[in-house]
Coordinates of C-alpha atoms in Angstrom, one line a residue:
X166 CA -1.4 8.8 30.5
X167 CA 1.3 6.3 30.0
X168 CA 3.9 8.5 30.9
X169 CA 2.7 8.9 34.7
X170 CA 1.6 5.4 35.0
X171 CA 4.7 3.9 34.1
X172 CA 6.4 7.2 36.1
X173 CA 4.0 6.1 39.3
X174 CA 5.2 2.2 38.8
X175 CA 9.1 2.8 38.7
X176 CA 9.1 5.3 41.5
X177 CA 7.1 2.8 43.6
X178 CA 9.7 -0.1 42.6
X179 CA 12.6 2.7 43.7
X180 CA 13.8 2.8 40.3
X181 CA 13.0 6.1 39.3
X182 CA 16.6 7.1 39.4
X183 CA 17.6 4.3 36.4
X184 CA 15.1 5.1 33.8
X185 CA 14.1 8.2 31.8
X186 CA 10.6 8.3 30.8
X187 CA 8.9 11.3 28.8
X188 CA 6.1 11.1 26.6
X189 CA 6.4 13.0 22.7
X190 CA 3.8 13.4 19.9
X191 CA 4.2 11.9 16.5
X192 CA 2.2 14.8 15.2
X193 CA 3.5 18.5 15.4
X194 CA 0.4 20.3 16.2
X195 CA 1.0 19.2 19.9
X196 CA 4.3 20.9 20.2
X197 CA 2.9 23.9 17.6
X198 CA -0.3 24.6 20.0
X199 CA 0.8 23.5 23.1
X200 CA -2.0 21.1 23.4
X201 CA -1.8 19.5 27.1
X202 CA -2.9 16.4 28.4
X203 CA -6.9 15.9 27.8
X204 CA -9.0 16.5 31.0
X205 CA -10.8 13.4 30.6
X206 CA -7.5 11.5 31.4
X207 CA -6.6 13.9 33.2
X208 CA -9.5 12.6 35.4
X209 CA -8.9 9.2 35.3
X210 CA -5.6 9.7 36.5
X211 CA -7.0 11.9 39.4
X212 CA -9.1 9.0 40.2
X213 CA -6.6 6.4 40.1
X214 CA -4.1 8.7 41.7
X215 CA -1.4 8.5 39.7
X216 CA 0.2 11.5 39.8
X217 CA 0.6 13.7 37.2
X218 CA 2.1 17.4 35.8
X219 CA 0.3 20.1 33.2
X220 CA 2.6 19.9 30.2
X221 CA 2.1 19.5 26.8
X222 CA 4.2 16.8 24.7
X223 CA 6.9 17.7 22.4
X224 CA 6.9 16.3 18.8
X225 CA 9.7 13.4 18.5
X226 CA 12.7 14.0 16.4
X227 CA 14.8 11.8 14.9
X228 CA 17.7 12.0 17.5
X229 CA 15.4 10.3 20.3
X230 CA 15.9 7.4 18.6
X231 CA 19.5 7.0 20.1
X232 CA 18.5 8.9 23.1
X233 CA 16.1 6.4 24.5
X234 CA 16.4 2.6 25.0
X235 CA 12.6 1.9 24.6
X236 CA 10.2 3.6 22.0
X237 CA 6.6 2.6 23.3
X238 CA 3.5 3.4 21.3
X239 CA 0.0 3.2 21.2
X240 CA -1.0 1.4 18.1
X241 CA 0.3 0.8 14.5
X242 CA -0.1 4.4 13.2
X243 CA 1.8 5.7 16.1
X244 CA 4.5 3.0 15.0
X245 CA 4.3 3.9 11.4
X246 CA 4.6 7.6 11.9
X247 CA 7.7 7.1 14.6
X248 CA 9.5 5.2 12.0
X249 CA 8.4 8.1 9.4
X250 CA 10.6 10.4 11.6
X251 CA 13.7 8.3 12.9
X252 CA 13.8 6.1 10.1
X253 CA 14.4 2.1 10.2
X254 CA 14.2 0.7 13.2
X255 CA 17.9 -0.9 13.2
X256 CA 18.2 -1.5 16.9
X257 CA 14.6 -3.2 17.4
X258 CA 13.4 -0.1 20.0
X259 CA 10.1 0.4 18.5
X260 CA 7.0 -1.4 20.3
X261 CA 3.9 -1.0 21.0
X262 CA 2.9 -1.0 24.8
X263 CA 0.6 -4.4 24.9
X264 CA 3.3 -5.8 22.9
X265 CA 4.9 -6.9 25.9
X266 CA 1.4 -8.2 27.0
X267 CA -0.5 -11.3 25.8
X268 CA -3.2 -9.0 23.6
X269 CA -0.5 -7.5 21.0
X270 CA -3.1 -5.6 20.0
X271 CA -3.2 -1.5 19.5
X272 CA -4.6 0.6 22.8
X273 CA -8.1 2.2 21.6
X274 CA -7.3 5.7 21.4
X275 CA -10.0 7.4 23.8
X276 CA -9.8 10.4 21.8
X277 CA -12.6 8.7 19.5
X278 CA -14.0 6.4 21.4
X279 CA -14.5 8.6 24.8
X280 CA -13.4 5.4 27.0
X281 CA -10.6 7.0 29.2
X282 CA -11.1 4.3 31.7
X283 CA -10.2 1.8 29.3
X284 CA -7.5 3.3 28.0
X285 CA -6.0 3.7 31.4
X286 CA -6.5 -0.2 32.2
X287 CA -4.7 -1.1 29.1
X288 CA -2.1 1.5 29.2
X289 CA -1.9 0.1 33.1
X290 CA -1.2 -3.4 32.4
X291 CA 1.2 -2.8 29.4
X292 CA 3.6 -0.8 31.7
X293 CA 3.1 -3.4 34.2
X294 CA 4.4 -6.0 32.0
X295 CA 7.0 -3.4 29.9
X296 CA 8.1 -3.2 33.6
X297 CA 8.7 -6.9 34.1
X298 CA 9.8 -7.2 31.1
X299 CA 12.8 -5.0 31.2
X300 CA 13.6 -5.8 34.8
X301 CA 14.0 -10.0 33.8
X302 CA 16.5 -8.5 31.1
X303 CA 18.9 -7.1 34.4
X304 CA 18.0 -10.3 36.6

C-alpha cells in the first residue's frame, strides 16, 4: 500500500518525475510465488482511490542499498531483516515510515490483525510527513 500512496502523493505535488519509488519484500517467498498485493488492501486503496497496478514485489538485494536514497519500512523486523540483506546501515537510509511522524512507532501489519483501514491511515500520514520531510531537505 505504501508504494501507491506515496506514488498518488508525489504525482499530485508534480514530482513524480524526481523520485523513484518501488516497493520490495524482505522475505523471498514473495518474489518465489509471485504473491501480489492482498485484496483486502487492494480494497482500501479502491476506496480511497489511490491508484494502484497488479504486481507482486521483488525480494530486496543488497545492491538497492546504493540504488535508492530512502529505505522505508514497516516496523522493526522489516528493519532488522533489510539490514540482514544490505548489511550496516553506513549512510543512515534505513527508516521506518512513522519515523518521520510524531508516533515512531511500527505500522500494525494488517496481515494479522485484519485492520486494512488502519494500516492505510498510518501508512497515509507517514508518507505525508516522509514527503515533507524530504522536500524541507531541497527548500
Amino acid at each position: 500500500m505504501a508504494e501507491f500512496i506515496l506514488k498518488k502523493m508525489v504525482a499530485e505535488k508534480g514530482l513524480a518525475d524526481q523520485f523513484e519509488i518501488a516497493s520490495a519484500a524482505t522475505d523471498a517467498d514473495n518474489e518465489r510465488y509471485h504473491e501480489v498485493l492482498d485484496y483486502r488492501a487492494a480494497d482500501i486503496l479502491h476506496q480511497m482511490k489511490v491508484p494502484f497496478t497488479p504486481r507482486y514485489s521483488y525480494h530486496l538485494r543488497k545492491t538497492d542499498y546504493d540504488k535508492f536514497d530512502y529505505i522505508l519500512a514497516m516496523d522493526e523486523n522489516n528493519v532488522r531483516d533489510i539490514l540482514g540483506i544490505v548489511g550496516k546501515d553506513k549512510k543512515h537510509k534505513i527508516y521506518r515510515l512513522l519515523d518521520f511522524t510524531n508516533q515512531h512507532q511500527n505500522i500494525r501489519d494488517p496481515w494479522y490483525t485484519g485492520n486494512f483501514d488502519e494500516a492505510y491511515w498510518d501508512i497515509y500520514h507517514g508518507c505525508q510527513e516522509f514527503l515533507k520531510y524530504v522536500q524541507n531537505l531541497k527548500d
